[in-house]
Tab-separated table of C-alpha atoms (C1' of nucleotides) in Angstrom:
chain	number	residue	atom	x	y	z
A	1	MET	CA	-3.288	-49.117	-11.303
A	2	LEU	CA	-1.252	-48.761	-8.167
A	3	PHE	CA	2.001	-46.972	-7.539
A	4	LYS	CA	4.823	-47.081	-5.113
A	5	LEU	CA	5.612	-43.524	-4.160
A	6	ALA	CA	9.056	-42.271	-3.244
A	7	VAL	CA	10.256	-38.959	-1.888
A	8	ASP	CA	13.628	-37.485	-2.761
A	9	CYS	CA	15.278	-34.693	-0.825
A	10	ILE	CA	17.597	-32.126	-2.282
A	11	ILE	CA	19.253	-30.797	0.841
A	12	LEU	CA	21.011	-27.533	0.238
A	13	ALA	CA	23.309	-25.618	2.519
A	14	TYR	CA	25.704	-22.757	2.123
A	15	ASP	CA	29.208	-23.455	3.341
A	16	PRO	CA	30.663	-20.221	4.717
A	17	GLY	CA	34.071	-21.894	4.744
A	18	ASP	CA	34.539	-21.879	1.017
A	19	ASN	CA	31.498	-19.816	0.035
A	20	GLN	CA	29.808	-22.553	-1.909
A	21	LEU	CA	26.280	-23.800	-2.161
A	22	LYS	CA	26.302	-27.522	-1.510
A	23	VAL	CA	23.994	-30.471	-1.823
A	24	LEU	CA	24.019	-33.450	0.514
A	25	LEU	CA	24.235	-36.879	-1.071
A	26	VAL	CA	24.215	-40.306	0.532
A	27	GLN	CA	25.785	-43.549	-0.559
A	28	ARG	CA	23.052	-45.992	-1.457
A	29	GLU	CA	22.863	-49.021	0.793
A	30	ASN	CA	20.612	-51.103	-1.423
A	31	GLU	CA	20.247	-52.121	-5.015
A	32	PRO	CA	19.717	-50.677	-7.507
A	33	ALA	CA	22.751	-48.435	-7.768
A	34	LYS	CA	24.122	-49.711	-4.483
A	35	GLY	CA	27.209	-47.834	-3.377
A	36	GLN	CA	26.613	-44.851	-5.635
A	37	TRP	CA	26.040	-41.318	-4.475
A	38	ALA	CA	22.394	-40.416	-4.694
A	39	LEU	CA	19.711	-38.211	-3.197
A	40	PRO	CA	18.492	-39.217	0.250
A	41	GLY	CA	14.893	-40.332	0.347
A	42	GLY	CA	12.789	-43.421	0.301
A	43	PHE	CA	9.364	-44.866	-0.182
A	44	VAL	CA	6.306	-43.325	1.364
A	45	ASP	CA	5.273	-45.942	3.898
A	46	GLU	CA	3.074	-43.999	6.285
A	47	PRO	CA	-0.300	-42.363	5.722
A	48	GLU	CA	1.029	-38.828	6.023
A	49	ASP	CA	1.713	-35.870	3.845
A	50	PHE	CA	4.730	-36.237	1.563
A	51	ALA	CA	6.438	-33.339	3.256
A	52	VAL	CA	6.232	-35.154	6.570
A	53	THR	CA	7.627	-38.299	5.031
A	54	ALA	CA	10.433	-36.319	3.450
A	55	ALA	CA	11.329	-34.733	6.777
A	56	ARG	CA	11.377	-38.099	8.487
A	57	LYS	CA	13.519	-39.838	5.851
A	58	LEU	CA	15.835	-36.916	5.947
A	59	ARG	CA	16.286	-37.176	9.672
A	60	GLN	CA	16.869	-40.911	9.544
A	61	GLU	CA	19.326	-40.889	6.705
A	62	THR	CA	21.321	-37.768	7.360
A	63	GLY	CA	20.681	-36.633	10.912
A	64	VAL	CA	19.204	-33.386	9.658
A	65	THR	CA	16.175	-32.193	11.564
A	66	VAL	CA	13.333	-30.686	9.609
A	67	PRO	CA	14.463	-27.351	8.219
A	68	TYR	CA	12.743	-25.393	5.477
A	69	LEU	CA	11.154	-27.919	3.150
A	70	GLU	CA	9.278	-27.284	-0.062
A	71	GLN	CA	8.056	-29.442	-2.879
A	72	VAL	CA	9.707	-29.216	-6.258
A	73	ARG	CA	7.506	-31.496	-8.360
A	74	ALA	CA	6.444	-35.055	-9.058
A	75	TYR	CA	8.186	-37.402	-11.453
A	76	ALA	CA	6.999	-40.565	-13.096
A	77	LEU	CA	10.015	-42.781	-12.653
A	78	THR	CA	10.969	-44.376	-15.919
A	79	ASP	CA	13.604	-46.731	-14.628
A	80	PRO	CA	13.588	-49.892	-16.733
A	81	THR	CA	14.947	-52.048	-13.921
A	82	VAL	CA	11.814	-51.423	-11.902
A	83	GLY	CA	8.966	-53.647	-12.852
A	84	GLN	CA	6.448	-51.985	-10.615
A	85	ARG	CA	4.852	-48.615	-11.311
A	86	LEU	CA	6.805	-45.979	-9.508
A	87	ALA	CA	6.488	-42.293	-8.942
A	88	SER	CA	8.438	-39.832	-6.869
A	89	VAL	CA	7.933	-36.442	-5.341
A	90	SER	CA	10.987	-34.329	-4.672
A	91	TYR	CA	11.510	-31.706	-2.012
A	92	TYR	CA	14.224	-29.201	-1.487
A	93	ALA	CA	15.418	-28.427	2.005
A	94	LEU	CA	17.281	-25.302	3.061
A	95	LEU	CA	19.632	-25.868	5.935
A	96	GLU	CA	21.974	-23.719	7.912
A	97	TRP	CA	25.437	-25.169	7.544
A	98	ALA	CA	26.188	-25.306	11.264
A	99	HIS	CA	22.970	-27.171	11.981
A	100	TYR	CA	24.045	-30.255	10.125
A	101	ALA	CA	24.931	-33.003	12.560
A	102	PRO	CA	25.416	-36.419	10.990
A	103	ALA	CA	23.384	-39.112	12.696
A	104	ALA	CA	25.731	-41.078	14.896
A	105	ASP	CA	24.185	-44.517	14.552
A	106	ARG	CA	23.646	-44.514	10.844
A	107	THR	CA	25.652	-46.856	8.703
A	108	HIS	CA	25.774	-45.130	5.377
A	109	LEU	CA	27.843	-42.184	4.359
A	110	ALA	CA	26.646	-38.716	3.610
A	111	GLN	CA	28.732	-36.088	1.917
A	112	TRP	CA	28.389	-32.521	0.688
A	113	PHE	CA	29.084	-31.598	-2.919
A	114	ALA	CA	29.508	-28.052	-4.186
A	115	LEU	CA	26.729	-27.247	-6.505
A	116	PRO	CA	27.822	-27.198	-10.055
A	117	HIS	CA	30.176	-30.122	-9.341
A	118	VAL	CA	27.917	-32.981	-8.300
A	119	PRO	CA	29.107	-36.455	-9.301
A	120	ALA	CA	27.241	-38.574	-11.833
A	121	LEU	CA	23.974	-39.600	-10.240
A	122	PRO	CA	21.773	-42.633	-10.826
A	123	PHE	CA	18.156	-42.584	-12.042
A	124	ASP	CA	16.927	-39.070	-12.755
A	125	HIS	CA	18.611	-37.594	-9.710
A	126	ALA	CA	20.808	-35.236	-11.710
A	127	ARG	CA	17.730	-33.680	-13.230
A	128	LYS	CA	16.091	-33.460	-9.840
A	129	VAL	CA	19.036	-31.544	-8.456
A	130	GLN	CA	18.863	-29.135	-11.374
A	131	ASP	CA	15.110	-28.667	-11.007
A	132	ALA	CA	15.447	-28.053	-7.294
A	133	TRP	CA	18.265	-25.581	-7.739
A	134	GLN	CA	16.279	-23.659	-10.297
A	135	ARG	CA	13.300	-23.672	-7.988
A	136	VAL	CA	15.368	-22.216	-5.177
A	137	GLN	CA	16.635	-19.511	-7.504
A	138	GLU	CA	13.055	-18.601	-8.298
A	139	ALA	CA	11.990	-18.851	-4.671
A	140	ALA	CA	14.713	-16.387	-3.707
A	141	ARG	CA	12.895	-13.743	-5.740
A	142	ASN	CA	9.777	-14.077	-3.612
A	143	ARG	CA	10.938	-15.355	-0.272
A	144	PRO	CA	13.843	-14.524	2.026
A	145	VAL	CA	15.777	-17.644	1.139
A	146	PRO	CA	19.071	-16.476	2.699
A	147	PHE	CA	17.324	-16.421	6.088
A	148	TYR	CA	17.422	-20.182	6.027
A	149	LEU	CA	20.909	-20.685	4.695
A	150	LEU	CA	23.095	-18.131	6.433
A	151	PRO	CA	24.164	-18.148	10.067
A	152	PRO	CA	22.275	-15.828	12.422
A	153	LYS	CA	25.062	-13.271	12.270
A	154	PHE	CA	26.978	-12.725	9.089
A	155	PRO	CA	29.133	-10.122	7.364
A	156	LEU	CA	27.738	-8.557	4.213
A	157	ASN	CA	30.368	-10.230	2.126
A	158	GLN	CA	28.987	-13.600	3.107
A	159	LEU	CA	25.551	-12.638	1.920
A	160	GLN	CA	27.037	-11.473	-1.345
A	161	ARG	CA	28.977	-14.697	-1.819
A	162	PHE	CA	25.819	-16.624	-1.176
A	163	TYR	CA	23.972	-14.849	-3.953
A	164	GLU	CA	26.923	-15.299	-6.251
A	165	ALA	CA	26.852	-19.021	-5.552
A	166	LEU	CA	23.091	-19.261	-5.953
A	167	TYR	CA	22.997	-17.507	-9.320
A	168	GLN	CA	26.533	-18.356	-10.373
A	169	ALA	CA	27.240	-14.774	-11.273
A	170	PRO	CA	29.590	-12.183	-9.795
A	171	LEU	CA	28.175	-9.124	-8.061
A	172	ASP	CA	29.663	-5.690	-7.605
A	173	ASN	CA	30.381	-5.336	-3.901
A	174	ARG	CA	29.596	-1.611	-3.780
A	175	ASN	CA	26.256	-1.866	-5.511
A	176	PHE	CA	25.452	-4.953	-3.540
A	177	ARG	CA	25.927	-3.287	-0.178
A	178	LYS	CA	23.987	-0.268	-1.368
A	179	TRP	CA	21.119	-2.616	-2.120
A	180	VAL	CA	21.329	-4.420	1.208
A	181	LYS	CA	21.354	-1.175	3.133
A	182	GLY	CA	18.023	-0.336	1.574
A	183	LEU	CA	16.448	-3.532	2.878
A	184	PRO	CA	14.446	-2.929	6.024
A	185	TYR	CA	14.867	-6.500	7.218
A	186	VAL	CA	18.658	-6.658	7.309
A	187	GLU	CA	19.930	-5.114	10.484
A	188	ALA	CA	23.437	-3.969	11.326
A	189	LEU	CA	24.829	-5.129	14.658
A	190	ALA	CA	27.355	-3.361	16.853
A	191	GLU	CA	29.690	-6.279	16.503
A	192	LEU	CA	32.688	-7.059	14.349
A	193	GLU	CA	34.166	-10.142	12.808
A	194	THR	CA	37.270	-11.473	14.525
A	195	ASN	CA	40.247	-13.502	13.397
A	196	VAL	CA	40.085	-12.599	9.767
A	197	SER	CA	43.151	-11.693	7.823
A	198	HIS	CA	41.813	-8.393	6.608
A	199	ARG	CA	39.768	-5.499	7.822
A	200	PRO	CA	37.029	-6.993	9.985
A	201	SER	CA	33.490	-6.567	8.800
A	202	GLN	CA	30.501	-5.418	10.742
A	203	LEU	CA	28.024	-8.211	11.397
A	204	TYR	CA	24.416	-8.187	10.285
A	205	GLN	CA	21.323	-10.211	11.015
A	206	PHE	CA	17.889	-10.778	9.526
A	207	LYS	CA	14.894	-9.293	11.235
A	208	ALA	CA	11.865	-11.451	10.578
A	209	SER	CA	9.443	-8.886	11.949
A	210	ALA	CA	10.693	-6.204	9.576
A	211	TYR	CA	10.450	-8.664	6.727
A	212	ALA	CA	6.850	-9.409	7.580
A	213	ALA	CA	6.086	-5.695	7.663
A	214	PHE	CA	7.588	-4.431	4.422
A	215	GLY	CA	9.775	-7.157	3.049
A	216	GLN	CA	7.293	-7.983	0.337
A	217	ALA	CA	7.493	-4.450	-0.993
A	218	THR	CA	11.220	-4.576	-1.599
A	219	ARG	CA	13.171	-6.388	-4.233
A	220	LEU	CA	14.460	-9.661	-2.827
A	221	THR	CA	17.218	-10.224	-5.296
A	222	PRO	CA	20.486	-8.297	-5.613
A	223	TYR	CA	22.037	-6.409	-8.531
B	1	MET	CA	2.411	-48.850	0.759
B	2	LEU	CA	0.597	-48.388	-2.513
B	3	PHE	CA	-1.209	-45.402	-3.904
B	4	LYS	CA	-3.852	-44.666	-6.439
B	5	LEU	CA	-2.646	-41.713	-8.450
B	6	ALA	CA	-4.925	-39.134	-10.007
B	7	VAL	CA	-4.254	-36.270	-12.365
B	8	ASP	CA	-6.185	-33.010	-12.253
B	9	CYS	CA	-6.233	-30.485	-15.048
B	10	ILE	CA	-6.640	-26.779	-14.613
B	11	ILE	CA	-7.592	-25.738	-18.116
B	12	LEU	CA	-7.241	-22.035	-18.634
B	13	ALA	CA	-8.347	-19.932	-21.550
B	14	TYR	CA	-8.755	-16.257	-22.199
B	15	ASP	CA	-12.176	-15.262	-23.456
B	16	PRO	CA	-11.781	-12.300	-25.812
B	17	GLY	CA	-15.537	-11.779	-25.628
B	18	ASP	CA	-15.557	-10.464	-22.116
B	19	ASN	CA	-11.812	-10.193	-21.544
B	20	GLN	CA	-11.708	-12.711	-18.754
B	21	LEU	CA	-9.407	-15.534	-17.868
B	22	LYS	CA	-11.513	-18.653	-17.402
B	23	VAL	CA	-11.145	-22.140	-16.053
B	24	LEU	CA	-12.981	-25.139	-17.428
B	25	LEU	CA	-14.884	-27.277	-14.930
B	26	VAL	CA	-16.863	-30.445	-15.462
B	27	GLN	CA	-19.830	-31.827	-13.607
B	28	ARG	CA	-18.786	-34.980	-11.806
B	29	GLU	CA	-20.470	-38.145	-13.068
B	30	ASN	CA	-19.499	-40.351	-10.145
B	31	GLU	CA	-19.449	-40.316	-6.399
B	32	PRO	CA	-17.985	-38.738	-4.402
B	33	ALA	CA	-19.270	-35.240	-5.060
B	34	LYS	CA	-21.416	-36.478	-7.942
B	35	GLY	CA	-23.074	-33.633	-9.807
B	36	GLN	CA	-20.763	-30.964	-8.475
B	37	TRP	CA	-18.480	-28.802	-10.557
B	38	ALA	CA	-14.914	-30.022	-10.306
B	39	LEU	CA	-11.628	-30.170	-12.144
B	40	PRO	CA	-11.460	-32.618	-15.031
B	41	GLY	CA	-9.071	-35.479	-14.490
B	42	GLY	CA	-8.994	-39.045	-13.357
B	43	PHE	CA	-6.868	-41.903	-12.182
B	44	VAL	CA	-3.620	-42.797	-13.838
B	45	ASP	CA	-4.402	-46.159	-15.392
B	46	GLU	CA	-1.731	-46.520	-18.027
B	47	PRO	CA	2.028	-46.902	-17.686
B	48	GLU	CA	2.814	-43.489	-19.137
B	49	ASP	CA	4.057	-40.130	-17.974
B	50	PHE	CA	1.532	-38.128	-15.979
B	51	ALA	CA	1.520	-35.401	-18.586
B	52	VAL	CA	0.416	-37.911	-21.190
B	53	THR	CA	-2.321	-39.181	-18.923
B	54	ALA	CA	-3.442	-35.638	-18.247
B	55	ALA	CA	-3.630	-34.856	-21.951
B	56	ARG	CA	-5.654	-37.991	-22.598
B	57	LYS	CA	-8.147	-37.435	-19.758
B	58	LEU	CA	-8.509	-33.895	-20.896
B	59	ARG	CA	-9.360	-34.948	-24.434
B	60	GLN	CA	-11.861	-37.536	-23.248
B	61	GLU	CA	-13.641	-35.361	-20.761
B	62	THR	CA	-13.684	-32.016	-22.468
B	63	GLY	CA	-12.856	-32.487	-26.152
B	64	VAL	CA	-9.768	-30.366	-25.759
B	65	THR	CA	-6.745	-31.606	-27.668
B	66	VAL	CA	-3.392	-31.404	-25.962
B	67	PRO	CA	-2.388	-27.763	-25.738
B	68	TYR	CA	0.349	-26.345	-23.570
B	69	LEU	CA	0.532	-28.522	-20.475
B	70	GLU	CA	2.722	-28.113	-17.445
B	71	GLN	CA	2.830	-29.676	-14.021
B	72	VAL	CA	1.889	-27.617	-11.010
B	73	ARG	CA	2.666	-29.995	-8.168
B	74	ALA	CA	1.690	-33.179	-6.363
B	75	TYR	CA	-0.822	-33.378	-3.536
B	76	ALA	CA	-1.402	-36.037	-0.944
B	77	LEU	CA	-5.154	-36.257	-0.971
B	78	THR	CA	-6.521	-36.037	2.528
B	79	ASP	CA	-10.117	-36.829	1.759
B	80	PRO	CA	-11.624	-38.734	4.713
B	81	THR	CA	-14.185	-40.515	2.538
B	82	VAL	CA	-11.404	-42.288	0.693
B	83	GLY	CA	-10.148	-45.317	2.504
B	84	GLN	CA	-7.352	-46.033	0.094
B	85	ARG	CA	-4.133	-44.042	-0.094
B	86	LEU	CA	-4.502	-41.442	-2.753
B	87	ALA	CA	-2.282	-38.858	-4.344
B	88	SER	CA	-2.757	-36.498	-7.209
B	89	VAL	CA	-0.633	-34.529	-9.620
B	90	SER	CA	-2.091	-31.411	-11.138
B	91	TYR	CA	-1.348	-29.824	-14.488
B	92	TYR	CA	-2.304	-26.524	-15.948
B	93	ALA	CA	-3.215	-26.272	-19.601
B	94	LEU	CA	-3.172	-23.106	-21.671
B	95	LEU	CA	-5.718	-23.102	-24.432
B	96	GLU	CA	-6.686	-20.695	-27.155
B	97	TRP	CA	-10.329	-19.859	-26.650
B	98	ALA	CA	-11.393	-20.630	-30.229
B	99	HIS	CA	-9.769	-24.069	-30.090
B	100	TYR	CA	-12.150	-25.391	-27.513
B	101	ALA	CA	-14.611	-27.779	-29.109
B	102	PRO	CA	-16.712	-29.745	-26.631
B	103	ALA	CA	-16.607	-33.480	-27.307
B	104	ALA	CA	-19.842	-34.405	-29.032
B	105	ASP	CA	-20.349	-37.855	-27.566
B	106	ARG	CA	-19.566	-37.077	-24.001
B	107	THR	CA	-22.311	-37.234	-21.439
B	108	HIS	CA	-21.208	-34.821	-18.806
B	109	LEU	CA	-21.237	-31.086	-18.883
B	110	ALA	CA	-18.313	-28.767	-19.069
B	111	GLN	CA	-18.468	-25.075	-18.397
B	112	TRP	CA	-16.141	-22.095	-18.231
B	113	PHE	CA	-15.903	-19.946	-15.120
B	114	ALA	CA	-14.249	-16.551	-14.985
B	115	LEU	CA	-11.259	-16.756	-12.775
B	116	PRO	CA	-11.807	-15.121	-9.493
B	117	HIS	CA	-15.413	-16.341	-9.516
B	118	VAL	CA	-15.175	-20.114	-9.482
B	119	PRO	CA	-17.958	-21.924	-7.628
B	120	ALA	CA	-17.317	-23.868	-4.440
B	121	LEU	CA	-15.292	-26.914	-5.393
B	122	PRO	CA	-15.040	-30.330	-3.759
B	123	PHE	CA	-11.879	-31.903	-2.324
B	124	ASP	CA	-8.906	-29.598	-2.551
B	125	HIS	CA	-9.789	-28.384	-6.024
B	126	ALA	CA	-10.142	-24.765	-5.008
B	127	ARG	CA	-6.599	-24.760	-3.753
B	128	LYS	CA	-5.427	-26.468	-6.911
B	129	VAL	CA	-6.972	-23.750	-9.021
B	130	GLN	CA	-5.250	-21.106	-6.948
B	131	ASP	CA	-1.904	-22.874	-7.105
B	132	ALA	CA	-2.192	-23.284	-10.857
B	133	TRP	CA	-3.153	-19.673	-11.389
B	134	GLN	CA	-0.227	-18.506	-9.346
B	135	ARG	CA	2.044	-20.785	-11.290
B	136	VAL	CA	0.832	-19.326	-14.564
B	137	GLN	CA	1.463	-15.839	-13.228
B	138	GLU	CA	5.020	-16.838	-12.449
B	139	ALA	CA	5.438	-18.651	-15.742
B	140	ALA	CA	4.418	-15.501	-17.593
B	141	ARG	CA	7.549	-13.817	-16.275
B	142	ASN	CA	9.767	-16.387	-17.953
B	143	ARG	CA	7.808	-17.715	-20.866
B	144	PRO	CA	5.615	-16.137	-23.540
B	145	VAL	CA	2.403	-17.307	-21.944
B	146	PRO	CA	0.119	-15.047	-24.039
B	147	PHE	CA	1.303	-16.918	-27.161
B	148	TYR	CA	-0.781	-19.824	-26.003
B	149	LEU	CA	-3.854	-17.967	-24.863
B	150	LEU	CA	-4.479	-15.248	-27.421
B	151	PRO	CA	-5.725	-15.719	-30.983
B	152	PRO	CA	-3.109	-15.581	-33.756
B	153	LYS	CA	-4.054	-12.006	-34.577
B	154	PHE	CA	-5.050	-9.622	-31.853
B	155	PRO	CA	-5.330	-5.907	-31.106
B	156	LEU	CA	-3.019	-4.512	-28.461
B	157	ASN	CA	-5.914	-3.815	-26.182
B	158	GLN	CA	-6.681	-7.511	-26.040
B	159	LEU	CA	-3.156	-8.265	-24.913
B	160	GLN	CA	-3.473	-5.604	-22.267
B	161	ARG	CA	-6.778	-6.978	-21.025
B	162	PHE	CA	-5.239	-10.393	-20.831
B	163	TYR	CA	-2.475	-9.192	-18.549
B	164	GLU	CA	-4.989	-7.304	-16.465
B	165	ALA	CA	-6.992	-10.477	-16.061
B	166	LEU	CA	-3.940	-12.590	-15.303
B	167	TYR	CA	-2.608	-10.297	-12.596
B	168	GLN	CA	-5.932	-8.745	-11.599
B	169	ALA	CA	-4.491	-5.275	-11.846
B	170	PRO	CA	-5.207	-2.382	-14.183
B	171	LEU	CA	-2.552	-1.221	-16.617
B	172	ASP	CA	-1.994	2.178	-18.169
B	173	ASN	CA	-2.752	1.809	-21.861
B	174	ARG	CA	-0.090	4.285	-22.984
B	175	ASN	CA	2.726	2.761	-21.017
B	176	PHE	CA	1.550	-0.673	-21.932
B	177	ARG	CA	1.733	-0.067	-25.648
B	178	LYS	CA	5.103	1.603	-25.269
B	179	TRP	CA	6.301	-1.589	-23.631
B	180	VAL	CA	4.845	-3.857	-26.289
B	181	LYS	CA	6.376	-1.812	-29.087
B	182	GLY	CA	9.760	-2.496	-27.595
B	183	LEU	CA	9.258	-6.248	-27.762
B	184	PRO	CA	10.973	-7.778	-30.768
B	185	TYR	CA	8.586	-10.703	-30.897
B	186	VAL	CA	5.315	-8.808	-31.228
B	187	GLU	CA	4.784	-7.801	-34.821
B	188	ALA	CA	2.384	-5.226	-36.225
B	189	LEU	CA	0.276	-6.344	-39.172
B	190	ALA	CA	-1.097	-4.210	-41.985
B	191	GLU	CA	-4.583	-5.171	-40.981
B	192	LEU	CA	-7.323	-3.562	-38.946
B	193	GLU	CA	-10.079	-4.779	-36.696
B	194	THR	CA	-13.551	-4.644	-38.185
B	195	ASN	CA	-17.013	-4.331	-36.731
B	196	VAL	CA	-16.047	-2.681	-33.522
B	197	SER	CA	-17.956	0.260	-32.144
B	198	HIS	CA	-14.949	2.497	-31.859
B	199	ARG	CA	-11.823	3.356	-33.731
B	200	PRO	CA	-10.528	0.075	-35.142
B	201	SER	CA	-7.211	-1.152	-33.861
B	202	GLN	CA	-4.284	-2.409	-35.800
B	203	LEU	CA	-3.754	-6.144	-35.429
B	204	TYR	CA	-0.603	-7.755	-34.089
B	205	GLN	CA	0.839	-11.243	-33.955
B	206	PHE	CA	3.546	-13.121	-32.094
B	207	LYS	CA	6.710	-14.045	-33.926
B	208	ALA	CA	8.132	-17.204	-32.426
B	209	SER	CA	11.429	-16.871	-34.297
B	210	ALA	CA	12.035	-13.396	-32.902
B	211	TYR	CA	11.180	-14.662	-29.453
B	212	ALA	CA	13.716	-17.444	-29.750
B	213	ALA	CA	16.350	-14.940	-30.866
B	214	PHE	CA	16.066	-12.193	-28.269
B	215	GLY	CA	12.899	-12.764	-26.335
B	216	GLN	CA	14.740	-14.033	-23.299
B	217	ALA	CA	16.627	-10.783	-23.059
B	218	THR	CA	13.504	-8.657	-22.746
B	219	ARG	CA	11.140	-8.286	-19.874
B	220	LEU	CA	8.162	-10.582	-20.373
B	221	THR	CA	5.790	-8.820	-18.072
B	222	PRO	CA	4.121	-5.449	-18.572
B	223	TYR	CA	4.166	-2.290	-16.491
C	1	DC	C1'	-24.102	15.616	-35.875
C	2	DA	C1'	-23.127	14.913	-31.006
C	3	DA	C1'	-21.763	11.486	-27.705
C	4	DA	C1'	-19.241	7.534	-26.569
C	5	DT	C1'	-15.330	4.641	-26.860
C	6	DA	C1'	-10.972	3.119	-27.480
C	7	DA	C1'	-6.760	3.930	-30.427
C	8	DG	C1'	-2.650	6.061	-30.647
C	9	DC	C1'	1.285	9.597	-29.974
C	10	DG	C1'	3.552	12.314	-27.039
C	11	DT	C1'	6.439	14.631	-22.859
C	12	DA	C1'	8.232	15.194	-18.205
C	13	DG	C1'	9.836	13.519	-13.906
C	14	DT	C1'	11.317	10.009	-10.859
C	15	DT	C1'	13.359	5.941	-9.458
C	16	DA	C1'	16.095	1.883	-10.410
C	17	DA	C1'	20.212	-0.040	-12.104
C	18	DT	C1'	25.011	0.127	-13.759
C	19	DA	C1'	29.775	1.372	-13.604
C	20	DC	C1'	33.326	2.942	-11.573
C	21	DG	C1'	37.153	5.562	-8.062
C	22	DC	C1'	39.315	5.477	-3.907
C	23	DA	C1'	40.341	5.835	1.128
C	24	DA	C1'	40.328	3.085	5.525
C	25	DA	C1'	41.243	-0.953	8.495
C	26	DC	C1'	43.196	-5.049	9.506
C	27	DT	C1'	46.671	-9.212	8.950
C	28	DT	C1'	50.746	-11.256	7.473
C	29	DA	C1'	55.401	-11.583	5.394
C	30	DG	C1'	59.824	-9.804	5.312
D	1	DC	C1'	58.046	-1.562	11.672
D	2	DT	C1'	57.123	-1.270	7.083
D	3	DA	C1'	55.195	-2.937	2.738
D	4	DA	C1'	51.986	-5.893	0.476
D	5	DG	C1'	47.665	-8.030	0.346
D	6	DT	C1'	42.901	-8.118	1.128
D	7	DT	C1'	38.374	-6.710	2.097
D	8	DT	C1'	35.498	-3.125	4.070
D	9	DG	C1'	33.068	0.783	3.267
D	10	DC	C1'	31.575	5.424	1.356
D	11	DG	C1'	31.201	7.974	-2.503
D	12	DT	C1'	29.773	10.044	-7.525
D	13	DA	C1'	28.224	10.051	-12.347
D	14	DT	C1'	25.566	8.064	-16.071
D	15	DT	C1'	22.166	5.518	-18.218
D	16	DA	C1'	18.099	2.850	-18.577
D	17	DA	C1'	13.767	1.622	-16.662
D	18	DC	C1'	9.464	2.967	-14.838
D	19	DT	C1'	5.565	6.057	-13.700
D	20	DA	C1'	2.204	9.546	-14.465
D	21	DC	C1'	-0.074	12.094	-17.089
D	22	DG	C1'	-2.231	15.321	-21.471
D	23	DC	C1'	-4.227	15.320	-25.689
D	24	DT	C1'	-5.658	14.196	-30.549
D	25	DT	C1'	-7.771	10.839	-33.881
D	26	DA	C1'	-10.804	7.388	-35.894
D	27	DT	C1'	-14.776	4.872	-35.756
D	28	DT	C1'	-19.749	3.449	-34.370
D	29	DT	C1'	-24.208	4.391	-32.305
D	30	DG	C1'	-28.270	7.210	-31.012
DNA sequence: CAAATAAGCGTAGTTAATACGCAAACTTAG
DNA sequence: CTAAGTTTGCGTATTAACTACGCTTATTTG
């Protein structure tokens, strides 16, 4: 029994503009579900690892160049309109907001949607978004997920807002910054925010080397 | 591009005899790697969900009837001896030791191997075992994994040994039992162990209803 | 009956986590 | 140029979680 294999990408980015975690959806160009918002992806048509295929589809459809990509899981597609046996493997991608540059020559639309508010999606894409989101939440407990989603320099408040968006729960700013200050891999810079309508914040950055050294020993998730 | 799809099962059980977490391997009946120990599994040949296929293969090859089954992930098989495009989806199964009854009519051998000491495995099976084990370790932080692996009645020491085997780390018996006593879903029975060469332990059991009520609120992993 | 083994109860100390109060710095509105 | 609004940023006090041990008790085996 033979299968057509598809990859689906759940592309996530954190918008520092409105402090929301967002997922990138594209408007489908072909039937089924033509014209609807759906996850970017496509059939595996080259003899390569799924992750490679996912990265390529992603680049073609959205102009995003291979960021942090990790598999979520495989799904047996149970779409009744498809006669052929079909399976799909989904990947989540973590992308820095500023790095997104829509492909110029591409004909279909792509649009960001803030995370709890995705539109109705065809097939099992809604479930895939949920699964991916949950997987990222779990990953953030073992890996420095914000490294991939925040800009190189950021104020502490931005990091806090990111965690609040990821876990959909408010954090106490004082306890939060106490926690961050204890992290060896978050480094304060001698630089301030500008053009903000309040007291400007000091900027911080991630230090990958410090993370490699003792990051694993510290808690990766805030209070 | 079409794929043959295989499922692989990582069947795990906890042997109360020697307090070890073990994985069930079968001796391959067909080429490639005929005669070698490998994960049970096979090609998906029915239009059904992979989990269903996995449960069926598992029953046929090892006599194990569908226990707790969960997907680990999908792999693009990069075996050079296979001309055709091949992918596989692996599942881990949690099985109570006493429930394993080898299928009588089956021709190939199955054997348990204690977890860090699996033999050399063909294809990418060694990696699959590792991935599955890690996934179970993570799952145990969110789900009552020991429910599925321990006998209905057990002494506390057995639960402790299980966790030690799962995480490959020793636990302090006094702190461990303090922790367990705080769990609402582990219930003491008015019953003692017999025929042990030391002071007999009180027996305990899991209470699924109590777990459903407040299990999620408590820490699921010992100290 | 002594030795071995694990059960089982305890206490003390340390660190992690929670819950707040409040002053300081900057922008904008009037 | 002052007041209001907003966020930064440093603090303290309390509680709960975690760690590290000491020691007694019950049973089987030699």
